[in-house]
Short mmCIF file of C-alpha atoms and ligand atoms in Angstrom, two decimals:
data_model
loop_
_atom_site.label_atom_id
_atom_site.label_comp_id
_atom_site.label_asym_id
_atom_site.label_seq_id
_atom_site.Cartn_x
_atom_site.Cartn_y
_atom_site.Cartn_z
CA MET A 1 29.79 -2.65 31.17
CA LYS A 2 26.14 -3.17 31.98
CA ALA A 3 24.30 -0.26 33.54
CA SER A 4 22.85 -0.95 36.95
CA TYR A 5 19.14 -0.77 37.65
CA PHE A 6 19.28 2.73 39.15
CA GLU A 7 21.48 4.02 36.37
CA LYS A 8 18.90 2.75 33.91
CA VAL A 9 16.09 4.51 35.75
CA GLY A 10 18.17 7.68 35.59
CA ILE A 11 18.72 7.31 31.86
CA GLY A 12 15.04 6.57 31.45
CA ILE A 13 14.00 9.77 33.19
CA LYS A 14 16.54 11.73 31.17
CA THR A 15 15.25 10.45 27.84
CA VAL A 16 11.67 10.97 28.85
CA VAL A 17 12.42 14.59 29.67
CA LYS A 18 14.24 14.95 26.34
CA GLY A 19 11.30 13.48 24.49
CA MET A 20 8.91 15.79 26.30
CA ALA A 21 11.03 18.80 25.29
CA LYS A 22 10.90 17.64 21.70
CA SER A 23 7.13 17.17 21.82
CA LEU A 24 6.79 20.63 23.28
CA THR A 25 8.21 22.18 20.10
CA TYR A 26 5.40 20.48 18.21
CA PHE A 27 2.90 21.74 20.76
CA PHE A 28 3.30 25.28 19.43
CA LYS A 29 3.00 24.34 15.76
CA LYS A 30 -0.16 24.76 13.78
CA PRO A 31 -2.44 21.70 14.09
CA VAL A 32 -2.48 19.45 11.03
CA THR A 33 -5.95 18.08 11.52
CA LEU A 34 -9.09 19.71 10.16
CA GLN A 35 -12.42 19.98 11.94
CA TYR A 36 -14.04 18.00 9.17
CA PRO A 37 -17.66 18.89 8.65
CA HIS A 38 -16.96 22.56 9.29
CA VAL A 39 -13.63 22.81 7.50
CA ARG A 40 -13.15 20.87 4.27
CA LYS A 41 -9.93 19.94 2.57
CA LYS A 42 -9.31 21.10 -0.96
CA ILE A 43 -9.94 18.12 -3.20
CA ALA A 44 -7.51 17.51 -6.04
CA GLU A 45 -8.83 18.17 -9.54
CA ARG A 46 -8.16 14.62 -10.63
CA TYR A 47 -9.90 13.14 -7.64
CA ARG A 48 -11.98 10.13 -8.62
CA GLY A 49 -15.32 10.66 -6.95
CA SER A 50 -18.71 9.33 -7.97
CA ILE A 51 -19.49 8.74 -11.64
CA ARG A 52 -21.54 11.11 -13.78
CA LEU A 53 -22.40 11.44 -17.45
CA LYS A 54 -21.28 14.42 -19.41
CA ILE A 55 -23.65 16.66 -21.31
CA ASP A 56 -22.76 18.01 -24.73
CA PRO A 57 -23.00 21.82 -24.33
CA GLU A 58 -24.05 22.29 -27.95
CA THR A 59 -27.04 19.97 -28.04
CA GLY A 60 -27.81 19.84 -24.33
CA LYS A 61 -28.02 16.06 -24.53
CA PHE A 62 -25.90 13.36 -22.99
CA LYS A 63 -22.83 12.54 -25.03
CA CYS A 64 -23.17 8.82 -24.45
CA ILE A 65 -23.61 6.71 -27.59
CA ALA A 66 -24.61 3.56 -25.72
CA CYS A 67 -21.64 1.52 -26.86
CA THR A 68 -21.59 -0.40 -23.53
CA ASN A 69 -17.81 -0.32 -23.33
CA CYS A 70 -17.98 0.93 -19.76
CA GLU A 71 -20.40 -1.77 -18.74
CA LYS A 72 -18.16 -4.44 -20.15
CA ILE A 73 -14.91 -3.20 -18.59
CA CYS A 74 -16.22 -2.45 -15.11
CA PRO A 75 -14.47 -4.97 -12.83
CA ALA A 76 -17.06 -4.55 -10.09
CA PHE A 77 -20.17 -4.89 -12.30
CA ALA A 78 -21.36 -1.51 -11.10
CA ILE A 79 -22.72 -0.17 -14.36
CA THR A 80 -25.97 -1.36 -15.88
CA LEU A 81 -27.10 -0.03 -19.25
CA LYS A 82 -30.40 -0.42 -20.97
CA THR A 83 -30.37 0.39 -24.65
CA GLU A 84 -32.97 0.42 -27.37
CA THR A 85 -32.91 0.70 -31.14
CA PRO A 86 -35.63 2.96 -32.40
CA GLU A 87 -37.58 1.72 -35.40
CA GLY A 88 -36.17 2.68 -38.72
CA SER A 89 -32.81 3.38 -37.24
CA LYS A 90 -29.75 1.22 -36.90
CA LYS A 91 -28.11 3.10 -34.09
CA LYS A 92 -28.62 2.03 -30.52
CA GLU A 93 -29.81 4.67 -28.13
CA LEU A 94 -29.37 5.01 -24.43
CA LYS A 95 -32.48 4.28 -22.45
CA GLU A 96 -31.33 3.90 -18.87
CA PHE A 97 -27.95 4.20 -17.29
CA TYR A 98 -27.47 3.00 -13.73
CA VAL A 99 -24.40 3.00 -11.57
CA ASP A 100 -24.34 1.27 -8.24
CA LEU A 101 -22.04 3.30 -5.97
CA GLY A 102 -22.20 0.49 -3.45
CA ARG A 103 -20.31 -1.68 -5.90
CA CYS A 104 -18.15 0.91 -7.60
CA ILE A 105 -14.49 0.84 -6.55
CA TYR A 106 -13.70 4.22 -8.18
CA CYS A 107 -11.05 2.72 -10.36
CA GLY A 108 -11.57 4.92 -13.40
CA LEU A 109 -11.54 2.13 -16.00
CA CYS A 110 -14.98 3.13 -17.34
CA VAL A 111 -13.77 6.70 -17.92
CA ASP A 112 -10.67 5.42 -19.75
CA SER A 113 -12.67 3.06 -21.91
CA CYS A 114 -15.27 5.50 -23.20
CA PRO A 115 -14.63 6.30 -26.89
CA VAL A 116 -16.48 9.63 -26.86
CA ASP A 117 -15.46 10.89 -23.42
CA ALA A 118 -19.02 10.80 -22.19
CA ILE A 119 -18.47 9.69 -18.61
CA GLU A 120 -16.35 11.23 -15.88
CA HIS A 121 -15.58 11.24 -12.19
CA SER A 122 -16.98 14.11 -10.21
CA ASN A 123 -15.30 15.43 -7.06
CA VAL A 124 -18.16 14.28 -4.86
CA TYR A 125 -16.99 12.01 -2.07
CA GLU A 126 -19.76 12.17 0.45
CA VAL A 127 -22.08 9.55 -0.92
CA ALA A 128 -23.13 7.74 2.22
CA GLU A 129 -26.79 6.68 2.32
CA ARG A 130 -29.12 5.17 4.88
CA ILE A 131 -30.77 2.81 2.44
CA LYS A 132 -28.64 0.63 0.19
CA ASP A 133 -30.90 1.03 -2.83
CA ASN A 134 -30.35 4.77 -2.79
CA LEU A 135 -26.78 4.10 -3.85
CA ILE A 136 -28.00 2.97 -7.26
CA LEU A 137 -28.01 6.17 -9.27
CA ARG A 138 -29.76 6.75 -12.53
CA LEU A 139 -27.37 8.96 -14.40
CA ASP A 140 -29.23 9.72 -17.61
CA LYS A 141 -31.98 11.81 -16.07
CA ILE A 142 -31.35 15.31 -14.89
CA GLY A 143 -33.39 16.02 -11.86
CA GLU A 144 -33.15 12.49 -10.58
CA LYS A 145 -30.26 12.11 -8.22
CA ASN A 146 -27.38 12.81 -10.53
CA VAL A 147 -24.40 13.79 -8.54
CA MET B 1 5.73 -32.12 43.44
CA GLU B 2 2.51 -33.21 41.82
CA GLU B 3 0.72 -30.02 42.81
CA ILE B 4 3.37 -27.67 41.39
CA LYS B 5 3.08 -29.47 38.08
CA ASP B 6 -0.65 -28.77 38.12
CA ILE B 7 -0.14 -25.05 38.59
CA ARG B 8 2.27 -24.90 35.71
CA GLN B 9 -0.17 -26.32 33.27
CA ASP B 10 0.04 -25.22 29.71
CA PHE B 11 -2.25 -22.46 28.77
CA TYR B 12 -3.48 -21.68 25.29
CA VAL B 13 -4.10 -18.13 24.12
CA ASN B 14 -5.56 -17.14 20.81
CA MET B 15 -3.92 -14.02 19.58
CA GLY B 16 -6.26 -12.79 16.93
CA PRO B 17 -8.03 -13.03 14.54
CA GLN B 18 -8.97 -9.64 15.84
CA HIS B 19 -6.09 -8.72 18.06
CA PRO B 20 -5.21 -5.09 17.39
CA SER B 21 -1.54 -5.80 16.84
CA THR B 22 -1.91 -8.56 14.28
CA HIS B 23 -2.65 -5.81 11.72
CA GLY B 24 -5.52 -7.60 10.14
CA VAL B 25 -7.17 -10.91 10.55
CA LEU B 26 -4.29 -13.18 11.46
CA ARG B 27 -4.53 -15.74 14.23
CA ILE B 28 -1.64 -17.04 16.28
CA VAL B 29 -2.28 -19.79 18.76
CA LEU B 30 0.21 -19.41 21.60
CA ARG B 31 0.97 -22.23 24.00
CA LEU B 32 2.12 -20.62 27.21
CA GLU B 33 3.90 -21.83 30.27
CA GLY B 34 3.42 -19.04 32.75
CA GLU B 35 4.40 -15.93 30.84
CA ARG B 36 6.64 -17.73 28.38
CA VAL B 37 5.66 -18.95 24.98
CA VAL B 38 6.35 -22.63 24.54
CA SER B 39 5.20 -22.97 21.01
CA SER B 40 3.04 -21.13 18.56
CA GLU B 41 1.02 -21.87 15.48
CA THR B 42 -0.03 -19.37 12.88
CA VAL B 43 -3.44 -19.85 11.38
CA LEU B 44 -4.18 -18.22 8.07
CA GLY B 45 -7.18 -17.99 5.84
CA TYR B 46 -9.39 -15.39 7.43
CA ALA B 47 -8.95 -12.93 4.62
CA HIS B 48 -8.86 -15.38 1.74
CA ARG B 49 -10.65 -14.01 -1.27
CA GLY B 50 -9.43 -16.33 -3.99
CA VAL B 51 -7.90 -13.56 -6.02
CA GLU B 52 -5.54 -15.75 -7.98
CA LYS B 53 -8.51 -17.77 -9.18
CA MET B 54 -10.52 -14.62 -9.81
CA ALA B 55 -7.78 -13.33 -12.07
CA GLU B 56 -8.54 -16.19 -14.48
CA SER B 57 -11.97 -14.79 -15.15
CA LYS B 58 -10.97 -11.13 -15.42
CA THR B 59 -9.24 -9.50 -18.33
CA TYR B 60 -5.70 -8.20 -17.91
CA VAL B 61 -6.96 -4.63 -17.72
CA GLN B 62 -9.68 -5.45 -15.19
CA MET B 63 -7.04 -6.94 -12.89
CA MET B 64 -5.22 -3.62 -12.64
CA PRO B 65 -7.36 -2.12 -9.86
CA VAL B 66 -7.27 -5.43 -7.96
CA MET B 67 -3.48 -5.19 -7.71
CA ASP B 68 -3.90 -2.18 -5.40
CA ARG B 69 -5.85 -4.29 -3.01
CA PHE B 70 -3.26 -6.77 -1.85
CA ASP B 71 -0.86 -4.57 -0.05
CA TYR B 72 -2.94 -1.48 0.42
CA VAL B 73 -0.05 0.37 2.10
CA SER B 74 2.28 0.25 -0.90
CA SER B 75 -0.15 -0.31 -3.73
CA MET B 76 1.77 1.26 -6.53
CA LEU B 77 4.66 -1.15 -6.14
CA TYR B 78 2.21 -3.96 -6.79
CA GLU B 79 0.93 -2.22 -9.90
CA TRP B 80 4.51 -1.94 -11.00
CA ALA B 81 5.17 -5.63 -10.74
CA TYR B 82 2.02 -6.50 -12.69
CA VAL B 83 2.51 -3.87 -15.35
CA GLY B 84 6.14 -4.91 -15.65
CA ALA B 85 5.17 -8.53 -16.33
CA MET B 86 2.70 -7.47 -19.03
CA GLU B 87 5.19 -5.08 -20.60
CA ARG B 88 7.76 -7.84 -20.73
CA ALA B 89 5.23 -10.06 -22.51
CA LEU B 90 4.18 -7.40 -25.03
CA GLY B 91 7.70 -6.09 -25.60
CA ILE B 92 6.77 -2.56 -24.72
CA VAL B 93 9.41 -0.32 -23.30
CA PRO B 94 8.00 2.69 -21.39
CA PRO B 95 9.52 6.08 -22.18
CA GLU B 96 12.22 7.57 -19.94
CA ARG B 97 9.92 10.07 -18.29
CA ALA B 98 7.45 7.37 -17.35
CA GLU B 99 10.24 5.30 -15.75
CA PHE B 100 11.33 8.23 -13.63
CA ILE B 101 7.80 9.07 -12.63
CA ARG B 102 7.40 5.43 -11.62
CA VAL B 103 10.52 5.57 -9.53
CA ILE B 104 9.37 8.72 -7.77
CA MET B 105 5.93 7.28 -7.06
CA GLY B 106 7.29 3.91 -6.03
CA GLU B 107 9.80 5.37 -3.59
CA LEU B 108 7.22 7.73 -2.13
CA ASN B 109 5.01 4.73 -1.64
CA ARG B 110 7.80 2.84 0.04
CA MET B 111 8.26 5.74 2.44
CA ALA B 112 4.55 5.88 3.14
CA SER B 113 4.54 2.16 3.86
CA HIS B 114 7.49 2.39 6.24
CA PHE B 115 5.82 5.29 7.98
CA VAL B 116 2.75 3.19 8.61
CA TRP B 117 5.02 0.46 9.88
CA VAL B 118 6.92 2.69 12.27
CA GLY B 119 3.69 4.17 13.57
CA ALA B 120 1.93 0.87 14.07
CA PHE B 121 5.00 -0.81 15.55
CA LEU B 122 5.38 1.88 18.16
CA LEU B 123 1.70 1.92 18.81
CA ASP B 124 1.95 -1.79 19.59
CA LEU B 125 4.71 -1.06 22.00
CA GLY B 126 2.67 1.65 23.66
CA ALA B 127 4.06 4.86 22.19
CA PHE B 128 1.46 7.16 20.76
CA THR B 129 3.12 10.47 19.85
CA PRO B 130 5.53 9.11 17.18
CA PHE B 131 2.53 7.47 15.54
CA LEU B 132 0.93 10.87 15.01
CA TRP B 133 4.13 12.40 13.72
CA VAL B 134 4.82 9.75 11.13
CA PHE B 135 1.20 9.64 10.04
CA ASP B 136 1.36 13.35 9.45
CA ALA B 137 4.39 12.73 7.22
CA ARG B 138 2.49 9.96 5.43
CA GLU B 139 -0.60 12.10 5.02
CA LYS B 140 1.37 14.58 2.98
CA ILE B 141 2.45 11.75 0.64
CA MET B 142 -1.17 10.70 0.32
CA ASP B 143 -2.10 14.27 -0.63
CA MET B 144 0.54 14.21 -3.36
CA PHE B 145 -0.84 10.93 -4.65
CA GLU B 146 -4.31 12.36 -4.74
CA GLU B 147 -3.05 15.30 -6.73
CA VAL B 148 -1.42 13.13 -9.40
CA THR B 149 -3.30 9.84 -9.43
CA GLY B 150 -6.77 10.83 -8.24
CA GLN B 151 -6.84 8.52 -5.27
CA ARG B 152 -5.03 8.27 -2.00
CA MET B 153 -4.46 4.55 -1.59
CA THR B 154 -5.89 2.49 -4.44
CA ASN B 155 -4.24 4.57 -7.07
CA ASN B 156 -4.58 2.55 -10.29
CA TYR B 157 -1.95 4.85 -11.77
CA PHE B 158 0.44 2.62 -13.69
CA LYS B 159 -0.61 1.66 -17.18
CA ILE B 160 0.95 -0.61 -19.75
CA GLY B 161 3.60 1.53 -21.44
CA GLY B 162 3.79 4.24 -18.84
CA VAL B 163 1.62 5.98 -16.36
CA HIS B 164 -1.96 7.21 -16.51
CA ASP B 165 -1.32 10.96 -16.25
CA ASP B 166 1.61 13.30 -16.18
CA ILE B 167 2.72 14.84 -12.93
CA THR B 168 1.49 18.33 -12.29
CA PRO B 169 3.37 21.54 -11.30
CA GLU B 170 1.33 21.53 -8.11
CA PHE B 171 2.74 18.08 -7.30
CA LEU B 172 6.32 19.25 -7.88
CA LYS B 173 5.74 22.11 -5.50
CA MET B 174 4.32 19.83 -2.85
CA LEU B 175 7.17 17.39 -3.31
CA ASP B 176 9.71 20.17 -3.00
CA ASP B 177 8.23 21.30 0.29
CA TYR B 178 8.03 17.72 1.49
CA LEU B 179 11.68 16.92 0.79
CA LYS B 180 12.68 19.99 2.71
CA MET B 181 10.66 18.88 5.69
CA ILE B 182 11.24 15.15 5.79
CA TYR B 183 14.86 14.95 7.04
CA GLN B 184 14.09 17.13 10.02
CA ARG B 185 10.96 15.10 10.77
CA MET B 186 12.88 11.83 10.67
CA ALA B 187 15.47 13.24 13.02
CA ASP B 188 12.75 14.40 15.39
CA VAL B 189 11.01 11.03 15.29
CA GLU B 190 14.22 9.15 15.93
CA GLU B 191 15.11 11.36 18.83
CA LEU B 192 11.71 10.81 20.35
CA ILE B 193 11.66 7.06 19.80
CA GLU B 194 15.10 6.04 20.83
CA SER B 195 14.69 6.31 24.53
CA ILE B 196 15.89 3.54 26.78
CA VAL B 197 12.32 2.40 27.23
CA PHE B 198 12.11 1.49 23.56
CA LEU B 199 15.66 0.13 23.27
CA GLU B 200 15.22 -2.21 26.20
CA ARG B 201 12.15 -3.66 24.59
CA VAL B 202 13.48 -4.30 21.08
CA LYS B 203 17.21 -4.89 21.49
CA ASP B 204 18.45 -8.51 21.53
CA LEU B 205 14.99 -9.81 20.72
CA GLY B 206 13.95 -12.12 17.93
CA PHE B 207 17.28 -12.96 16.37
CA ILE B 208 17.26 -14.12 12.77
CA SER B 209 20.54 -15.58 11.51
CA LYS B 210 21.84 -15.32 7.97
CA GLU B 211 21.25 -19.05 7.44
CA GLU B 212 17.66 -18.70 8.52
CA VAL B 213 17.18 -15.86 6.07
CA GLN B 214 18.20 -18.18 3.28
CA SER B 215 16.41 -21.29 4.43
CA TYR B 216 13.10 -19.46 5.05
CA GLY B 217 13.33 -17.33 1.92
CA LEU B 218 13.11 -14.08 3.76
CA THR B 219 13.47 -10.87 1.83
CA GLY B 220 13.15 -7.15 2.34
CA PRO B 221 14.04 -5.28 5.51
CA VAL B 222 13.68 -8.51 7.53
CA ALA B 223 16.54 -10.08 5.58
CA ARG B 224 18.56 -6.93 5.39
CA GLY B 225 18.24 -6.49 9.16
CA SER B 226 20.26 -9.67 9.47
CA GLY B 227 22.92 -8.27 7.18
CA VAL B 228 21.98 -10.23 4.05
CA MET B 229 22.16 -8.05 0.94
CA ILE B 230 18.94 -8.91 -0.90
CA ASP B 231 17.36 -6.08 -2.77
CA THR B 232 15.92 -6.47 -6.22
CA ARG B 233 16.68 -2.85 -6.98
CA LYS B 234 20.40 -3.65 -6.70
CA THR B 235 20.69 -7.35 -7.48
CA GLU B 236 18.42 -7.41 -10.53
CA PRO B 237 17.96 -3.74 -11.39
CA TYR B 238 14.71 -2.99 -13.16
CA SER B 239 13.48 0.30 -14.58
CA VAL B 240 16.16 2.96 -14.09
CA TYR B 241 17.43 1.91 -10.70
CA ASP B 242 20.85 1.05 -12.15
CA ARG B 243 21.33 4.72 -12.97
CA LEU B 244 20.44 5.97 -9.51
CA ASN B 245 22.88 6.19 -6.68
CA PHE B 246 21.64 4.84 -3.38
CA GLU B 247 22.69 2.65 -0.51
CA ILE B 248 21.08 -0.43 0.88
CA PRO B 249 21.09 -0.19 4.69
CA LEU B 250 22.09 -3.39 6.39
CA GLY B 251 21.82 -4.55 10.00
CA THR B 252 24.40 -6.58 11.81
CA LYS B 253 22.80 -8.69 14.52
CA GLY B 254 19.38 -9.40 13.07
CA ASP B 255 17.29 -8.48 16.07
CA CYS B 256 14.14 -6.35 16.17
CA TYR B 257 16.21 -3.23 16.68
CA ASP B 258 18.20 -3.85 13.52
CA ARG B 259 15.06 -4.33 11.51
CA TYR B 260 13.76 -1.04 12.86
CA ARG B 261 17.02 0.72 12.01
CA VAL B 262 17.04 -0.66 8.48
CA ARG B 263 13.58 0.66 7.81
CA MET B 264 14.28 4.07 9.27
CA LYS B 265 17.37 4.36 7.10
CA GLU B 266 15.46 3.18 4.07
CA ILE B 267 13.06 6.06 4.42
CA ILE B 268 16.01 8.47 4.17
CA GLN B 269 17.43 6.55 1.20
CA SER B 270 14.07 6.62 -0.57
CA ALA B 271 13.87 10.35 -0.07
CA LYS B 272 17.32 10.62 -1.62
CA ILE B 273 16.26 8.50 -4.58
CA VAL B 274 13.23 10.70 -5.12
CA GLU B 275 15.47 13.79 -5.03
CA GLN B 276 17.80 12.27 -7.63
CA ALA B 277 15.01 11.09 -9.87
CA LEU B 278 13.48 14.52 -9.73
CA GLY B 279 16.77 16.05 -10.88
CA MET B 280 17.09 13.55 -13.72
CA LEU B 281 13.44 13.73 -14.83
CA PRO B 282 13.50 14.14 -18.61
CA GLU B 283 10.94 15.86 -20.80
CA GLY B 284 8.93 13.81 -23.20
CA PRO B 285 5.87 11.59 -23.33
CA TYR B 286 4.71 9.91 -20.13
CA ALA B 287 3.26 6.83 -21.80
CA GLU B 288 3.89 4.61 -24.79
CA LYS B 289 0.93 3.63 -26.93
CA ALA B 290 -0.57 0.47 -25.57
CA PRO B 291 -2.94 -1.88 -27.37
CA LYS B 292 -6.61 -1.26 -26.66
CA VAL B 293 -7.41 -4.92 -26.10
CA VAL B 294 -4.60 -6.48 -24.14
CA LYS B 295 -3.73 -9.96 -25.31
CA LEU B 296 -0.50 -11.44 -24.11
CA PRO B 297 1.30 -13.81 -26.48
CA GLU B 298 1.39 -17.43 -25.33
CA GLY B 299 3.99 -18.14 -22.71
CA GLU B 300 5.16 -17.53 -19.20
CA TYR B 301 6.15 -14.14 -17.88
CA TYR B 302 7.64 -13.12 -14.58
CA PHE B 303 8.57 -9.77 -13.21
CA ALA B 304 9.90 -8.95 -9.79
CA VAL B 305 10.16 -5.68 -7.95
CA GLU B 306 11.27 -4.76 -4.49
CA SER B 307 8.14 -3.96 -2.58
CA ALA B 308 8.25 -2.25 0.78
CA ARG B 309 8.32 -5.69 2.40
CA GLY B 310 10.63 -7.59 0.11
CA LEU B 311 10.74 -9.43 -3.13
CA LEU B 312 7.45 -9.27 -4.96
CA GLY B 313 7.01 -11.35 -8.10
CA VAL B 314 4.16 -11.58 -10.53
CA TYR B 315 3.93 -14.70 -12.66
CA LEU B 316 1.62 -14.82 -15.64
CA LEU B 317 0.89 -17.84 -17.77
CA SER B 318 -0.87 -16.83 -20.95
CA ASP B 319 -2.71 -18.94 -23.48
CA GLY B 320 -3.01 -16.08 -25.93
CA SER B 321 -6.44 -14.89 -24.84
CA THR B 322 -7.45 -11.72 -23.05
CA LYS B 323 -7.42 -13.43 -19.69
CA PRO B 324 -4.51 -14.99 -17.86
CA TYR B 325 -4.49 -18.78 -17.76
CA ARG B 326 -2.73 -18.70 -14.44
CA PHE B 327 -1.85 -15.78 -12.24
CA LYS B 328 0.50 -16.22 -9.32
CA LEU B 329 1.99 -13.84 -6.86
CA ARG B 330 5.14 -14.35 -4.86
CA VAL B 331 4.45 -12.11 -1.92
CA PRO B 332 7.10 -11.10 0.61
CA SER B 333 4.91 -11.10 3.74
CA PHE B 334 4.00 -14.77 3.37
CA ALA B 335 7.60 -15.94 3.35
CA ASN B 336 8.56 -13.45 6.07
CA LEU B 337 5.74 -14.62 8.33
CA SER B 338 6.85 -18.26 8.03
CA ILE B 339 9.70 -17.69 10.47
CA ILE B 340 7.41 -16.37 13.23
CA ASP B 341 6.74 -19.83 14.74
CA LYS B 342 10.50 -20.22 15.06
CA LEU B 343 11.05 -16.83 16.70
CA LEU B 344 8.33 -16.79 19.29
CA PRO B 345 9.09 -19.80 21.54
CA GLY B 346 11.08 -18.84 24.59
CA ASN B 347 9.99 -15.22 24.64
CA LYS B 348 7.61 -13.52 27.04
CA ILE B 349 4.12 -12.85 25.87
CA SER B 350 4.61 -9.09 25.78
CA ASP B 351 7.51 -9.59 23.34
CA VAL B 352 5.31 -11.48 20.92
CA VAL B 353 3.84 -8.17 19.80
CA ALA B 354 7.25 -6.61 19.29
CA ILE B 355 8.54 -9.59 17.26
CA LEU B 356 5.44 -9.85 15.12
CA GLY B 357 5.50 -6.10 14.56
CA SER B 358 9.11 -6.14 13.48
CA ILE B 359 8.34 -8.62 10.70
CA ASP B 360 5.95 -6.10 9.11
CA ILE B 361 3.18 -8.15 7.61
CA VAL B 362 0.14 -7.10 5.66
CA VAL B 363 -2.51 -9.77 5.90
CA PRO B 364 -4.42 -9.23 2.62
CA GLU B 365 -1.29 -10.11 0.69
CA ILE B 366 -0.66 -13.22 2.78
CA ASP B 367 -4.24 -14.46 2.36
CA ARG B 368 -5.15 -13.53 -1.17
S1 SF4 C 1 -15.07 3.54 -11.61
FE1 SF4 C 1 -14.56 1.38 -11.93
S2 SF4 C 1 -15.94 0.27 -10.57
FE2 SF4 C 1 -16.77 2.36 -10.75
S3 SF4 C 1 -18.23 2.21 -12.41
FE3 SF4 C 1 -16.29 2.83 -13.34
S4 SF4 C 1 -15.29 0.93 -13.97
FE4 SF4 C 1 -16.96 0.39 -12.56
S1 SF4 C 2 -18.45 3.90 -22.75
FE1 SF4 C 2 -19.14 6.02 -22.94
S2 SF4 C 2 -20.41 6.06 -24.76
FE2 SF4 C 2 -20.12 3.89 -24.27
S3 SF4 C 2 -21.91 3.39 -23.01
FE3 SF4 C 2 -20.31 4.01 -21.58
S4 SF4 C 2 -20.65 6.23 -21.28
FE4 SF4 C 2 -21.81 5.65 -23.11
#
């Protein structure tokens, strides 16, 4: 049997009231949103934020051995390395290490590919900039913007 | 007579590429007669990035993060299909624990995807409160993902031979709380949604028959809404799904309401699978040793999983180098969308949104 128009209106009002009652129970619950700049969420430890180079606590120098693995594996071409081989030595040394956060997709492949565990993700996620070039970070200089 | 014909002229409306309810850059050209749709034409290509071609110039490992970026709502299921194809080629069998972690993550991701769908579908129909409720439920899943994988959406968590990291005690605690909450939340959402206002809009709308399911190659909840039992988890069990006990919800009539019901029931089923997998989770390593440089032996490899939208297949043709010779995806949304031009004619323009929403498409996987 098909409900008539007025019956339907009646059912409609009934269900709306029922829905309202249900919503009211949520009205008294604690809000789930955060007032973002004032209140910050706890970020997970494994969170993949912007890239940084690790410092060896013993020597106080960067651990990086300039193997360029991370540069090669980066799918977004975000890492640029400049290396040099000092005279009388066979080992390459790191000269400049740039990462372009505008290109980085925070995938973590560079961290996985490093043989000496010299690069890591920080928990920094607020990396917005006004000028695009500021997103290119030089990581091998402390004091320069090294987040 | 002549004048009346003039008034009833056909009228063309472009729905999209930036219509809010096309969920991305999809364009549908609607030919209208008054308020009725006479015919429609779907235009694709606005989000085409040439990913299948790009795969040929990226190594197998470099393609991993790209897999997250097709269907960004259920990204780990895509990783699963890709990793599965590579594991099949290399003959690596992931350890038990890894398989169960994959099942837990995959099902959570399916739930998250269905939550997005329910929210967006109802938003299209004009209901706002359920959207907030289901997005709260999804947000908690995203928090769990962040805890384990390090990212909320583009997780890059699956690796050849297992997963990237083990799950943490913190995650188990969050998951426990979540499973306690979710059944009540689903009951609340259903009670709120299923008012006559909603039912009148979605019932007896957009019928898909069983024959059409087969001839159009529809899969996923769209096919199951019509009562066709297609689910890769049951028909071709991969991973440890054959050891888990779960039901595949089926619809009867194949209208928008059935498709909605199927998805709502699937959320509950997924929660049950997660519960079971959690109980069966064995100790042990979470990843098998994988080669450092991935080179697939020459040949063709295919692996299919059930994504949140249907059958998802990854096909790899390898010539023995570090890059695929050909990379092809069989995506569910593309096939599911193909029926839309059949469904729309004859319906009112306000129903177009409901029908399109019930198909559940994600444009970046259609245009890839
Ligand atoms: S996280 Fe990924 S995209 Fe970013 S620098 Fe590392 S490899 Fe490149
Ligand atoms: S992979 Fe590690 S050691 Fe090699 S260049 Fe990158 S940061 Fe340095």
